[in-house]
PDB file of C-alpha atoms and ligand atoms in Angstrom:
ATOM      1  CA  UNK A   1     -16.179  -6.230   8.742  1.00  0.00           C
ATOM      2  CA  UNK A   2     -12.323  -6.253   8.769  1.00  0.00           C
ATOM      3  CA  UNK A   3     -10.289  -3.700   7.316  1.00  0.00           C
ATOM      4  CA  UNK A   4      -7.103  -5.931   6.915  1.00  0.00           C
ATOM      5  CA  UNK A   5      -5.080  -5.007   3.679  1.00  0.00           C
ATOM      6  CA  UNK A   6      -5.121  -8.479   2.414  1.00  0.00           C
ATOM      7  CA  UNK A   7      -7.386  -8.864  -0.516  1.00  0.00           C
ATOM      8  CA  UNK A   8     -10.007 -12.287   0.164  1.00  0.00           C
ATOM      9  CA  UNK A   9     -10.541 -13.503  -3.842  1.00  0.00           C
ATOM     10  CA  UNK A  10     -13.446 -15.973  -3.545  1.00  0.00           C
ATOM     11  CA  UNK A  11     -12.206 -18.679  -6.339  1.00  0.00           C
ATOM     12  CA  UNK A  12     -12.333 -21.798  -8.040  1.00  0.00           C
ATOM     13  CA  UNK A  13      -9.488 -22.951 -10.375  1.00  0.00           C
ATOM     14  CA  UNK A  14     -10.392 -23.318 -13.879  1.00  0.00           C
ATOM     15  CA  UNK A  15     -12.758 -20.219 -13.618  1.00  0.00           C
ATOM     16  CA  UNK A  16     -13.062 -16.411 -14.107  1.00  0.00           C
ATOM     17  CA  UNK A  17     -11.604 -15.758 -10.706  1.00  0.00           C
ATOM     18  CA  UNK A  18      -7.750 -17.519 -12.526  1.00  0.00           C
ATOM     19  CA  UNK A  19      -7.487 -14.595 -13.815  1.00  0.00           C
ATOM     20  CA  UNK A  20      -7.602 -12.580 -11.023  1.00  0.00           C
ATOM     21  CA  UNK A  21      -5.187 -14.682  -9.345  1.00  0.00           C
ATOM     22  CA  UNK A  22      -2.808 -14.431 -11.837  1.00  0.00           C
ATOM     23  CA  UNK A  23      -3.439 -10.570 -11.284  1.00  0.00           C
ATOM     24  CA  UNK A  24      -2.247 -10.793  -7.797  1.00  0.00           C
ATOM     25  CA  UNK A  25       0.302 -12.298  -8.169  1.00  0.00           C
ATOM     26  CA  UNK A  26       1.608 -10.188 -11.282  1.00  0.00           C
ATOM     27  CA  UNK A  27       1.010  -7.520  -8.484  1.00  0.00           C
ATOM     28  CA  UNK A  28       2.992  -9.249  -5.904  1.00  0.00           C
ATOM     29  CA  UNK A  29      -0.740  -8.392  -3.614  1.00  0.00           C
ATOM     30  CA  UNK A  30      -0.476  -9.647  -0.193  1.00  0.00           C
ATOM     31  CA  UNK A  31      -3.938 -12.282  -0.544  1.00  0.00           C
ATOM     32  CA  UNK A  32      -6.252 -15.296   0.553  1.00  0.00           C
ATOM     33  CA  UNK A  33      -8.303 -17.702  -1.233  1.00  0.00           C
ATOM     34  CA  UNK A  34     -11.492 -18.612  -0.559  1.00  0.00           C
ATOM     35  CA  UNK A  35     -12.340 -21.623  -2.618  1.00  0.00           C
ATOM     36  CA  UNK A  36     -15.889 -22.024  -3.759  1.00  0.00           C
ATOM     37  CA  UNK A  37     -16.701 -25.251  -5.140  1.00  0.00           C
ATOM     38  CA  UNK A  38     -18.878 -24.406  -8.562  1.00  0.00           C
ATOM     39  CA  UNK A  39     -19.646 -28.272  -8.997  1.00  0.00           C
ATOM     40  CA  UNK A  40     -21.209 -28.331  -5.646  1.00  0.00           C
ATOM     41  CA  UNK A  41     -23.246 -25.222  -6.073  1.00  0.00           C
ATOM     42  CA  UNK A  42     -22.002 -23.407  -3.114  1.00  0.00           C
ATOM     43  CA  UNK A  43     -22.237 -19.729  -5.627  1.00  0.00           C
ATOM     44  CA  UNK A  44     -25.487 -19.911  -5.007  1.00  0.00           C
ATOM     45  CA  UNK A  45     -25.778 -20.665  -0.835  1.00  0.00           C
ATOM     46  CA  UNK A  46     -26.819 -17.742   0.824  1.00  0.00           C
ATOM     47  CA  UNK A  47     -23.536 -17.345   2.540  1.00  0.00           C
ATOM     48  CA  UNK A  48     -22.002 -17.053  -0.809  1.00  0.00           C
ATOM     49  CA  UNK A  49     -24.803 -14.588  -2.323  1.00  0.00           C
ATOM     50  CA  UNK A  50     -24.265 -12.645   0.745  1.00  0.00           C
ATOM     51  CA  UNK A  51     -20.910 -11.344  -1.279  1.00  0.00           C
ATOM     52  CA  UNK A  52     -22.220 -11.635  -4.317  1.00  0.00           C
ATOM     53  CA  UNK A  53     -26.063 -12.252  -5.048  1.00  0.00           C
ATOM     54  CA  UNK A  54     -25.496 -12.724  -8.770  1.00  0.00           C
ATOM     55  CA  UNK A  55     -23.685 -15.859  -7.583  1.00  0.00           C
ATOM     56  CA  UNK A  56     -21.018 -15.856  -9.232  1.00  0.00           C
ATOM     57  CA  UNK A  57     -17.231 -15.384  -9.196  1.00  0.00           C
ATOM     58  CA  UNK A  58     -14.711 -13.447  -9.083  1.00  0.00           C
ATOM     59  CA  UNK A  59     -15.366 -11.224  -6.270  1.00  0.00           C
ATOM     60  CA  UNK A  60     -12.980  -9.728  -3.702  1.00  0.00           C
ATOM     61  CA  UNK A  61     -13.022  -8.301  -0.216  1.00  0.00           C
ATOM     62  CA  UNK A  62     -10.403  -5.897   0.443  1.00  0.00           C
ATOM     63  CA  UNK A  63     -10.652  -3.272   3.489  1.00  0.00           C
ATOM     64  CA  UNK A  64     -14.105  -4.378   4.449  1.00  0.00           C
ATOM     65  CA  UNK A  65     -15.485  -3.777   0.866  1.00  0.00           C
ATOM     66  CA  UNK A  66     -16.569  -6.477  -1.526  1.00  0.00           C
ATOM     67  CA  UNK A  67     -15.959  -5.823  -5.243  1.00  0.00           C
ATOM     68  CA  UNK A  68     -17.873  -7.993  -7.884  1.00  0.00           C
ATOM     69  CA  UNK A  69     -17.611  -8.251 -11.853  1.00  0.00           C
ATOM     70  CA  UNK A  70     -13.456  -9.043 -13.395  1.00  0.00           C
ATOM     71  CA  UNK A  71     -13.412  -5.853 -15.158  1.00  0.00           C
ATOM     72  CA  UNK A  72     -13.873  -3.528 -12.234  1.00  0.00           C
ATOM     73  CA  UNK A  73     -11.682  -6.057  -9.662  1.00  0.00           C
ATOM     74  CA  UNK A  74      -8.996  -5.542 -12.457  1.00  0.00           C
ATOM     75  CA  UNK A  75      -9.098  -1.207 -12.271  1.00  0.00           C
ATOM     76  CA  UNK A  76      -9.600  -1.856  -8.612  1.00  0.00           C
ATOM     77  CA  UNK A  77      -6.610  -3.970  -7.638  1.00  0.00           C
ATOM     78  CA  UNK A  78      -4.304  -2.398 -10.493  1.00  0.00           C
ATOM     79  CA  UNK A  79      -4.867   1.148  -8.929  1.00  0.00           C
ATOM     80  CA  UNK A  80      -4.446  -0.410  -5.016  1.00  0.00           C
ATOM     81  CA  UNK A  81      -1.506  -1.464  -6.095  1.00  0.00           C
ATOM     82  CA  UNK A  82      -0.381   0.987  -8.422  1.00  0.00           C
ATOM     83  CA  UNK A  83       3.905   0.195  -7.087  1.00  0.00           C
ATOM     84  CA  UNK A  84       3.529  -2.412  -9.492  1.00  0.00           C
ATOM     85  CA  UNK A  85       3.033  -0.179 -12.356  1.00  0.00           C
ATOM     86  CA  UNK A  86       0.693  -2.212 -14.401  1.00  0.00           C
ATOM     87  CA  UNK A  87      -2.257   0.686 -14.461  1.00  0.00           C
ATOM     88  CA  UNK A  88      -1.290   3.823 -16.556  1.00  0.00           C
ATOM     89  CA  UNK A  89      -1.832   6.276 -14.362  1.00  0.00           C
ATOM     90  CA  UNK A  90      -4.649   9.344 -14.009  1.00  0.00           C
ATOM     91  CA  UNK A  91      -3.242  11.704 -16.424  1.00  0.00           C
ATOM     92  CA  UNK A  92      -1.033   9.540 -18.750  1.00  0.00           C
ATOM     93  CA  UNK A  93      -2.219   9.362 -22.250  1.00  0.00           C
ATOM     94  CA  UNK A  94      -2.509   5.563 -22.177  1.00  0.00           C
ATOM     95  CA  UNK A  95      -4.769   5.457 -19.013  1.00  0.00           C
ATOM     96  CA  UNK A  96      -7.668   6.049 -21.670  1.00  0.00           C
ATOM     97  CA  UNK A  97      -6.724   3.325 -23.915  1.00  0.00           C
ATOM     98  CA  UNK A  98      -5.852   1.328 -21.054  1.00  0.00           C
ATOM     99  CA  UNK A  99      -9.383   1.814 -19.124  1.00  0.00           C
ATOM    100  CA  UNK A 100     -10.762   0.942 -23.010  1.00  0.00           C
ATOM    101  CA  UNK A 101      -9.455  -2.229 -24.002  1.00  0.00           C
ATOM    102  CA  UNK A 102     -10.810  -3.595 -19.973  1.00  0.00           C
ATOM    103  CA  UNK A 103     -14.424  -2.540 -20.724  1.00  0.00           C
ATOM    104  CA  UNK A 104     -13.992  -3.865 -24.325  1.00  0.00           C
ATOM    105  CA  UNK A 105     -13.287  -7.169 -22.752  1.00  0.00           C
ATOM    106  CA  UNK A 106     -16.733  -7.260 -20.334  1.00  0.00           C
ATOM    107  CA  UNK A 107     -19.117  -5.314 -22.410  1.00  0.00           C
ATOM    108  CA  UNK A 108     -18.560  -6.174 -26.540  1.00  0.00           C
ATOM    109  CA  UNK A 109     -16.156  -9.018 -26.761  1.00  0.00           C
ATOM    110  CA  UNK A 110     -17.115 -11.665 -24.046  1.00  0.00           C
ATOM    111  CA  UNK A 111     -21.139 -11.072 -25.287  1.00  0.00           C
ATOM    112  CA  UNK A 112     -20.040 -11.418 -28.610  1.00  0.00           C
ATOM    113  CA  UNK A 113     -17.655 -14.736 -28.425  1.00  0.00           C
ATOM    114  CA  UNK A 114     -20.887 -16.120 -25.779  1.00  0.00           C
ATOM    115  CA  UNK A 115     -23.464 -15.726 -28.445  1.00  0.00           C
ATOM    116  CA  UNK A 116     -21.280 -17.139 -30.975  1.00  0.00           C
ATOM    117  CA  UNK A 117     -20.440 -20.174 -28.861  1.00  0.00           C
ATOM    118  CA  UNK A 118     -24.560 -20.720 -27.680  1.00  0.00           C
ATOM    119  CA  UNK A 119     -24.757 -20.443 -32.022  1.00  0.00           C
ATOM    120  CA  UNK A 120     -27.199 -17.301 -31.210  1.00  0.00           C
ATOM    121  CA  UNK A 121     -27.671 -14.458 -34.409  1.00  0.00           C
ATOM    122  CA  UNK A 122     -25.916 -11.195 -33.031  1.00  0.00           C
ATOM    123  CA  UNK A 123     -29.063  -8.583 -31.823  1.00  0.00           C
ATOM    124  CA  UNK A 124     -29.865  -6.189 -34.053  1.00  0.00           C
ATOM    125  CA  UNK A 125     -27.001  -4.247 -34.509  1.00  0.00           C
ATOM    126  CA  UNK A 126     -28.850  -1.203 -32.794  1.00  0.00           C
ATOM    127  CA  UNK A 127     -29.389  -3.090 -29.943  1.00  0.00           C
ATOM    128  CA  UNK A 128     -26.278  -5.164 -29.907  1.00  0.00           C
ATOM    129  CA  UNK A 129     -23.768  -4.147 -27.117  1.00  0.00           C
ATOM    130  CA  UNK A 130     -20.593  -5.415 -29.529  1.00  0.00           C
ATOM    131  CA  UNK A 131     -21.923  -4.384 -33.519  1.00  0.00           C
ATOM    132  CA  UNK A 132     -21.263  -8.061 -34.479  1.00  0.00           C
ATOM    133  CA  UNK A 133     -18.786 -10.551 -33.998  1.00  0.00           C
ATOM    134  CA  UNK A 134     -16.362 -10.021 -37.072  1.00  0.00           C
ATOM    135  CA  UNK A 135     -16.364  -6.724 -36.357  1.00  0.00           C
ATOM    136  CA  UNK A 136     -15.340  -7.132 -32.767  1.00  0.00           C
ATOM    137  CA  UNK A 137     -12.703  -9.841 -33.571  1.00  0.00           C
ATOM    138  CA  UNK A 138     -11.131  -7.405 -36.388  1.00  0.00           C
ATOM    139  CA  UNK A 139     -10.965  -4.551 -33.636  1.00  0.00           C
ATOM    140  CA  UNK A 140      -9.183  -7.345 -31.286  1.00  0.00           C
ATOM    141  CA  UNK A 141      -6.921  -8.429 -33.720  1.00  0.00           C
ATOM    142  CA  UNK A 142      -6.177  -5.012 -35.506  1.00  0.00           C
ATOM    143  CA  UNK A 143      -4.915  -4.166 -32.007  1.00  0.00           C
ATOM    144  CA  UNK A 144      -2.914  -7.078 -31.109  1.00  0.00           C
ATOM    145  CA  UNK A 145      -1.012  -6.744 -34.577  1.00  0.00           C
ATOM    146  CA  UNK A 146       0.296  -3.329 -33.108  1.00  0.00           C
ATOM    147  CA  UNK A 147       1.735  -5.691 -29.650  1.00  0.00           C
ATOM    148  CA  UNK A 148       3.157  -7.692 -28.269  1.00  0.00           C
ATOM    149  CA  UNK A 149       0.802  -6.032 -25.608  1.00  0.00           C
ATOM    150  CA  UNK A 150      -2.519  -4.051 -26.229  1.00  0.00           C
ATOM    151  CA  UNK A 151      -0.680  -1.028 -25.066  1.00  0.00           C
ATOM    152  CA  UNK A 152       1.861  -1.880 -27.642  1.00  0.00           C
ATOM    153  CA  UNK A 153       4.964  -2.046 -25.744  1.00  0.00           C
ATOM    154  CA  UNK A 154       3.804  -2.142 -22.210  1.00  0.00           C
ATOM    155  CA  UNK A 155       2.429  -4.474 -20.111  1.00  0.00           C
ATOM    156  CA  UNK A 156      -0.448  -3.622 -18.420  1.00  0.00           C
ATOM    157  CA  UNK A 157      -3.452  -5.379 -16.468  1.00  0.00           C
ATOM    158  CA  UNK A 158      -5.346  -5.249 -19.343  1.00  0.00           C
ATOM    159  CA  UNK A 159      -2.871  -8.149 -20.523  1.00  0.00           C
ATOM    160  CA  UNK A 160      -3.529 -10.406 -17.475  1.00  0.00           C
ATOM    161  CA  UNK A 161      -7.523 -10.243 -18.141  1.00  0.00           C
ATOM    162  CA  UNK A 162      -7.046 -10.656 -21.907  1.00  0.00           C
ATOM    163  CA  UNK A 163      -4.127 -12.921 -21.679  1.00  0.00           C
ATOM    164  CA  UNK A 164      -6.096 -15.308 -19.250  1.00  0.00           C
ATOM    165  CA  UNK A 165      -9.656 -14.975 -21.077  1.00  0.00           C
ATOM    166  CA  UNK A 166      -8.328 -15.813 -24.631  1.00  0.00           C
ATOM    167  CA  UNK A 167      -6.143 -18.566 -23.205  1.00  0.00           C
ATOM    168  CA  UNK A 168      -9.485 -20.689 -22.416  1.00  0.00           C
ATOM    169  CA  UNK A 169     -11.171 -19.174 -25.115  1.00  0.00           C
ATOM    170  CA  UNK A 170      -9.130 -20.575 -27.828  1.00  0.00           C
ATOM    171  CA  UNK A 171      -8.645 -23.733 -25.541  1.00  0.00           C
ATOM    172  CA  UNK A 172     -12.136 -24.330 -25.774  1.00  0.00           C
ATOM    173  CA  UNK A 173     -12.168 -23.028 -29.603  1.00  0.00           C
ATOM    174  CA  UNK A 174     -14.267 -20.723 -29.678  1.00  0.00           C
ATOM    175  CA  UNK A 175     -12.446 -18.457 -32.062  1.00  0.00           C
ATOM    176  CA  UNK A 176     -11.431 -18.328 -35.796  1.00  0.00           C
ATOM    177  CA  UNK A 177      -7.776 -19.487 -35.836  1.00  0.00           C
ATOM    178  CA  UNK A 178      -5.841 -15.874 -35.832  1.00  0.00           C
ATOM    179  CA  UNK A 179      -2.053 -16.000 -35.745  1.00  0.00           C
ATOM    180  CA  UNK A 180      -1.733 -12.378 -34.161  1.00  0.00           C
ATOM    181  CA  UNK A 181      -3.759 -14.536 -31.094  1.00  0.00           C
ATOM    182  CA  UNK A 182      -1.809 -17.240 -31.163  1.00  0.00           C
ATOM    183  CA  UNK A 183       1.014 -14.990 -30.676  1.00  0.00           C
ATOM    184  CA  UNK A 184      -0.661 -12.952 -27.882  1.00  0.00           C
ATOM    185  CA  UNK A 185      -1.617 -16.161 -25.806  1.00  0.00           C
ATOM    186  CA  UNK A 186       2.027 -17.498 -26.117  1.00  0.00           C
ATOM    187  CA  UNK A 187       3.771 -14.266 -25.268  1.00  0.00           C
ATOM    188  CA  UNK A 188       1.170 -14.152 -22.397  1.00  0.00           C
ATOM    189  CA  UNK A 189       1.851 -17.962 -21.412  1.00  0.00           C
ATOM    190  CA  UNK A 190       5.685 -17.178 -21.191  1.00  0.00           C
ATOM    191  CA  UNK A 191       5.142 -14.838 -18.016  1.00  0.00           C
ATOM    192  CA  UNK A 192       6.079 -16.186 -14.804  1.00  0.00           C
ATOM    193  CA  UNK A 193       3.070 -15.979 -12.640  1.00  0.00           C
ATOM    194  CA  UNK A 194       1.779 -18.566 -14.919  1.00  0.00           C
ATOM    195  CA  UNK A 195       3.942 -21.438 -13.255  1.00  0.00           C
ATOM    196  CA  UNK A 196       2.598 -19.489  -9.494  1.00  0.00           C
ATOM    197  CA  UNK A 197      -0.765 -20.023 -10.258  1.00  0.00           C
ATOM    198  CA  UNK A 198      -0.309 -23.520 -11.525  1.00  0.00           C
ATOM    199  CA  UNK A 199       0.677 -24.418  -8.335  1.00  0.00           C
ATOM    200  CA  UNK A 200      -0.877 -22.506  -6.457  1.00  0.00           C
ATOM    201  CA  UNK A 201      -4.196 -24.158  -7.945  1.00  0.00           C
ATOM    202  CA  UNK A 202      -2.348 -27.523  -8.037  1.00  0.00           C
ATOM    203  CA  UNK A 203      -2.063 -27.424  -4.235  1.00  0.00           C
ATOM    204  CA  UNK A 204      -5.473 -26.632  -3.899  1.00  0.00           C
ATOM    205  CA  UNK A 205      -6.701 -29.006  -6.118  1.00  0.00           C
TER     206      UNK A 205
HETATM  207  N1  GSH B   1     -20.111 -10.808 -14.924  1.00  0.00           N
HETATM  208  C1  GSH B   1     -19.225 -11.674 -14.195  1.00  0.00           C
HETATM  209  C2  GSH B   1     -19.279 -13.076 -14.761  1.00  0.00           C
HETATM  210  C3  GSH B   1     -18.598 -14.061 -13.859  1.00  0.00           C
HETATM  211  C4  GSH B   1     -18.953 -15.509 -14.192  1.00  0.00           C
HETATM  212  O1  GSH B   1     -19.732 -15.813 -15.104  1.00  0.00           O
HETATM  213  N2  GSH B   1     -18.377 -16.429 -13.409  1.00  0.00           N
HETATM  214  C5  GSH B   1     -18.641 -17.840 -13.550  1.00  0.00           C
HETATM  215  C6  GSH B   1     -17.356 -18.629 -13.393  1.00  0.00           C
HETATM  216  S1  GSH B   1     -16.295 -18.492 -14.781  1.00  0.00           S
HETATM  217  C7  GSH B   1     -19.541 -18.312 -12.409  1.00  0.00           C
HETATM  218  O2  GSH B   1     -19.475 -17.778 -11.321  1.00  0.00           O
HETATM  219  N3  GSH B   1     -20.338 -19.356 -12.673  1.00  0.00           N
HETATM  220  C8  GSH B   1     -21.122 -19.990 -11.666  1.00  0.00           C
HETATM  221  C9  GSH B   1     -22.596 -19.932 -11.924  1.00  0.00           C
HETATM  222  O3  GSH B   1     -23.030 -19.162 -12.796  1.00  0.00           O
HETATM  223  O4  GSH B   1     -23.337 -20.623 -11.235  1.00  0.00           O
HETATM  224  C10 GSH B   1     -17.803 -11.091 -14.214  1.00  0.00           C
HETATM  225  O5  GSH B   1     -17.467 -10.417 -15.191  1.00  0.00           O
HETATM  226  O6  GSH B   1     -17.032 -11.295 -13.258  1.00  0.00           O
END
């Protein structure tokens, strides 16, 4: 196993792993690509489930360590590379609400915007990881109307996972139409790494 510094993000434009791109290079992260073509099935080669047997992407290598799951590469490379100042930091009052609005993302609103989109009832709400899906957009968007950012006035990596996940989300229309989004996605659109990663997928494409 190496131990080199530079992160290895095993990606395919047009994916989960964008996001994690455009994380690196919001960071200004010394990295690689590995490409994995999805259309081609190579997720699920054993070389590939080797990294991750889920087979699926994102997942990173960085000083001989693989990390799987977009949530936990976000705290992961945001601490790493903490110079950039996009993680609050241990002991700053917004490192809670920070750390919050991450595992929102992964464990009540992706579920709840995936059942929606498959046209599946919520579970029960005792069982139900996200309450129900109004409930889940209102606590989104009751948030985002106290921006531009989640953390209010600062930009955080938080931003880069939300800003990437509800710019295909609403591509793909899987949403209500919410101005306060609309909003969030443009504000998040403006930011330079967005041009980066364009060509930086471009070129591999
Ligand atoms: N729980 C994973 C989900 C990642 C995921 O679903 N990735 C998709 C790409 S957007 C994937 O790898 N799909 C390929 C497949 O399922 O075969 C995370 O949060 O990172």
């Amino acid at each position: 196993m190496t131990t080199s510094p530079t992160v290895t993000l095993y990606h395919s434009p047009q994916s989960r792993s964008n996001g994690v791109l455009h994380l690196l290079e919001e960071l200004g992260a010394p990295y690689e690509l590995k490409l994995v073509n999805l259309r081609a099935g190579e997720q699920l080669t054993p070389k590939y489930r080797a990294i991750n047997p889920m087979g699926k992407i994102p997942a990173i290598v960085h000083r001989g360590a693989v990390t799987t799951e977009q949530v936990a590469i976000y705290v992961y490379l945001a601490d790493e590379f903490a110079k950039a100042g996009l993680a609050p930091p241990i002991g700053d009052p917004l490192r809670g609400p920070y750390l919050r609005w991450l595992a929102f993302y992964g464990s009540c609103f992706e579920p709840a915007v995936v059942d929606r989109a498959q046209k599946r009832e919520a579970p029960p709400r005792a069982m139900s990881p996200y309450a129900d899906f109004e409930t889940t957009l209102a606590t989104l968007t009751d948030q985002l109307e106290k921006g531009p950012y989640l953390l209010g006035e600062r930009f955080s990596a938080a931003d880069v996972l939300w800003g990437t996940a509800l710019t295909w989300i609403t591509a793909f229309k899987l949403l209500p139409n919410a101005p306060v989004i609309e909003r969030y996605v443009a504000t998040w659109q403006a930011r330079p790494s967005i041009a980066r990663v364009a060509a930086r997928n471009a070129a591999l494409a």
